[in-house]
Amino acid sequence: MIGAPRVHHRVVDSTNERARALAAAGAPHGTVVTAHEQTAGRGRHGRAWMAPPGRALLLSVVIRDLTEEAALLPLAAAVAVSEACEAVSPVSCAIKWPNDVWIGGRKVAGILVEGRPQEGWAVIGIGLNTEAGPEDFPEELRPAATSLLMAAGVAVPGEATLAALLRSLEGRLGDDPRDVLEAWRARDALRGRTVRWSGGEGTAAGISDAGALVVEGAEGRRELDAGEVHLLDR
Ligand code: BTN
């Protein structure tokens, strides 16, 4: 079951770091680490992840018994986060490949999957801005960031959001990959938009069944399976 056992820290370096240590020590599938505050939160591409204490959900989940579908974990997690947000708040979420969750073109949640596939485990780290206000984001991030409170105008208790999130993760992580792909594609924020990636520019044309981003550029169609893409027609 996703969500038990649960370890909660008032202050911790990074819930992903703690969950990785627990996984390496044999913690069971579904173990969750949560925190009120992180001092060294990690984001994708080696960036730091900042969140105002108590105004964001910060959690990491230990996943075991990875199958060949593990490549879709980051996508399944993004679908689950989107569904949980919509279950607790009157918002509508889209996903920017591979797993940024957006509301109205602004990022409300980020997901960092780390793991040791050779040891059969991974950790899904989720940072979801629940009650943050504009003043909680550094000025340069303000135009691109949001929270459930900012987007919907109503505060939802963090524990209720966590419960919804654990439920949706339980469902989506055990889901048929075809259903995960269909749900992800229905939320694709990039499809048909002009994007730039390291090495080119073109139009986003959906995702492959392996979860790669399909892009069409001057040199034809290709699949990107890692790296960052930026929207050019914001
Ligand atoms: C991103 O860059 O978009 C991913 C951000 C992931 C942040 C979360 S917060 C909880 C967990 N612990 C971490 O150190 N990172 C993830």
Coordinates of N, CA, C and O in Angstrom, one line a residue, residues 14-20 31-34 38 41-44 49 57-63 73-75 77-78 81 99-101 107 109-115 121-128 165 169 173:
S14 N 16.5 16.4 2.6 CA 15.7 16.1 1.4 C 14.9 14.9 1.6 O 15.5 13.8 2.0
T15 N 13.6 14.9 1.4 CA 12.8 13.6 1.6 C 13.3 12.6 0.6 O 13.3 11.4 0.9
N16 N 13.8 13.0 -0.6 CA 14.3 11.9 -1.5 C 15.5 11.3 -0.9 O 15.7 10.0 -1.0
E17 N 16.4 12.1 -0.3 CA 17.6 11.5 0.3 C 17.2 10.5 1.4 O 17.8 9.4 1.5
R18 N 16.3 10.9 2.3 CA 15.8 10.0 3.4 C 15.2 8.7 2.8 O 15.4 7.6 3.3
A19 N 14.3 8.9 1.8 CA 13.6 7.7 1.2 C 14.6 6.8 0.5 O 14.5 5.6 0.6
R20 N 15.7 7.4 -0.1 CA 16.7 6.5 -0.7 C 17.4 5.7 0.3 O 17.7 4.5 0.1
T31 N 6.5 2.9 1.3 CA 7.0 3.7 2.4 C 7.0 5.2 1.9 O 7.5 5.5 0.8
V32 N 6.5 6.1 2.8 CA 6.5 7.5 2.4 C 7.2 8.3 3.4 O 7.1 8.1 4.6
V33 N 8.0 9.2 2.9 CA 8.7 10.2 3.8 C 8.1 11.6 3.5 O 8.1 12.0 2.3
T34 N 7.7 12.3 4.5 CA 7.1 13.6 4.3 C 7.9 14.6 5.2 O 8.6 14.2 6.1
Q38 N 12.3 21.4 4.0 CA 13.5 20.8 3.5 C 14.6 21.8 3.5 O 14.4 23.0 3.1
G41 N 16.4 20.5 -0.6 CA 15.5 19.9 -1.5 C 16.1 19.9 -2.9 O 16.8 20.8 -3.3
R42 N 15.9 18.7 -3.6 CA 16.5 18.6 -4.9 C 15.5 18.6 -6.0 O 14.4 18.1 -5.9
G43 N 15.9 19.3 -7.1 CA 15.0 19.3 -8.3 C 15.6 18.5 -9.4 O 16.7 18.0 -9.3
R44 N 15.0 18.6 -10.6 CA 15.6 17.9 -11.7 C 16.8 18.7 -12.3 O 16.9 19.8 -12.0
W49 N 15.5 22.6 -5.0 CA 14.0 22.8 -5.0 C 13.7 23.5 -3.7 O 13.9 23.0 -2.6
L57 N 3.4 20.5 -0.1 CA 3.6 19.1 0.2 C 4.9 18.6 -0.3 O 5.2 18.8 -1.5
L58 N 5.7 18.0 0.6 CA 7.0 17.5 0.2 C 7.0 16.1 0.6 O 7.0 15.7 1.8
L59 N 7.1 15.2 -0.4 CA 7.1 13.8 0.0 C 7.9 12.9 -1.0 O 8.1 13.4 -2.2
S60 N 8.3 11.8 -0.6 CA 9.0 10.8 -1.4 C 8.4 9.4 -1.1 O 8.2 9.1 0.1
V61 N 8.2 8.7 -2.1 CA 7.6 7.3 -2.0 C 8.6 6.3 -2.5 O 9.2 6.4 -3.6
V62 N 8.8 5.2 -1.7 CA 9.7 4.1 -2.1 C 8.9 3.1 -3.0 O 7.8 2.7 -2.6
I63 N 9.4 2.9 -4.2 CA 8.7 1.9 -5.1 C 9.7 0.7 -5.3 O 10.8 0.8 -5.6
L73 N 7.1 5.5 -14.8 CA 6.9 5.9 -13.5 C 6.7 7.5 -13.4 O 5.8 8.0 -12.8
P74 N 7.7 8.2 -14.0 CA 7.6 9.7 -13.9 C 6.3 10.2 -14.5 O 5.7 11.2 -14.0
L75 N 5.8 9.5 -15.6 CA 4.6 10.0 -16.2 C 3.4 9.6 -15.4 O 2.4 10.4 -15.2
A77 N 3.3 9.2 -12.2 CA 3.3 10.1 -11.0 C 2.7 11.5 -11.4 O 1.9 12.0 -10.6
A78 N 3.0 12.0 -12.5 CA 2.5 13.3 -12.9 C 0.9 13.2 -13.1 O 0.2 14.2 -12.8
V81 N -0.6 13.1 -9.6 CA -0.5 14.5 -8.9 C -1.6 15.3 -9.5 O -2.4 16.0 -8.8
N99 N 7.2 15.6 -16.6 CA 6.3 15.5 -15.4 C 6.2 16.8 -14.6 O 6.0 16.7 -13.4
D100 N 6.3 17.9 -15.2 CA 5.9 19.1 -14.5 C 4.4 19.3 -14.5 O 3.8 19.1 -15.6
V101 N 3.8 19.5 -13.4 CA 2.3 19.7 -13.4 C 2.0 21.2 -13.4 O 2.5 22.0 -12.6
K107 N 3.8 26.3 -13.1 CA 4.1 25.1 -12.5 C 3.6 25.0 -11.0 O 3.9 25.9 -10.2
A109 N 3.6 21.8 -9.4 CA 4.3 20.6 -8.8 C 5.4 20.1 -9.7 O 5.3 20.2 -10.9
G110 N 6.4 19.7 -9.0 CA 7.6 19.0 -9.7 C 7.8 17.7 -9.1 O 7.5 17.4 -8.0
I111 N 8.4 16.8 -10.0 CA 8.6 15.4 -9.6 C 10.0 15.0 -10.0 O 10.4 15.3 -11.1
L112 N 10.6 14.4 -9.0 CA 12.0 13.9 -9.2 C 12.1 12.4 -8.9 O 11.9 12.0 -7.7
V113 N 12.3 11.6 -9.9 CA 12.4 10.1 -9.7 C 13.8 9.8 -9.7 O 14.6 10.1 -10.6
E114 N 14.3 9.1 -8.7 CA 15.7 8.7 -8.5 C 15.6 7.2 -8.2 O 14.7 6.8 -7.5
G115 N 16.7 6.5 -8.5 CA 16.6 5.1 -8.1 C 17.8 4.2 -8.5 O 18.7 4.7 -9.1
W121 N 14.6 -0.8 -7.0 CA 13.8 0.2 -6.3 C 14.0 1.6 -6.9 O 15.0 1.8 -7.6
A122 N 13.0 2.4 -6.7 CA 13.1 3.8 -7.1 C 12.4 4.6 -6.0 O 11.7 4.1 -5.2
V123 N 12.7 5.9 -6.1 CA 12.0 6.9 -5.2 C 11.4 7.9 -6.0 O 12.0 8.5 -6.9
I124 N 10.1 8.2 -5.8 CA 9.4 9.2 -6.5 C 9.2 10.4 -5.5 O 8.6 10.3 -4.5
G125 N 9.9 11.5 -5.8 CA 9.8 12.7 -4.9 C 8.9 13.7 -5.6 O 9.0 14.0 -6.8
I126 N 8.0 14.2 -4.7 CA 7.0 15.2 -5.2 C 7.0 16.5 -4.4 O 6.9 16.4 -3.1
G127 N 7.1 17.6 -5.0 CA 6.9 18.9 -4.4 C 5.7 19.5 -5.0 O 5.7 19.8 -6.2
L128 N 4.7 19.7 -4.1 CA 3.4 20.3 -4.6 C 3.1 21.6 -3.8 O 3.0 21.5 -2.6
L165 N -3.5 12.4 -2.8 CA -2.3 12.1 -3.6 C -1.9 10.6 -3.4 O -1.6 9.9 -4.4
L169 N -1.9 8.0 -6.4 CA -0.6 7.3 -6.7 C -0.9 5.8 -6.7 O -0.4 5.0 -7.6
L173 N 0.0 4.0 -10.2 CA 1.3 3.2 -10.2 C 1.0 1.8 -10.5 O 1.8 1.0 -11.1

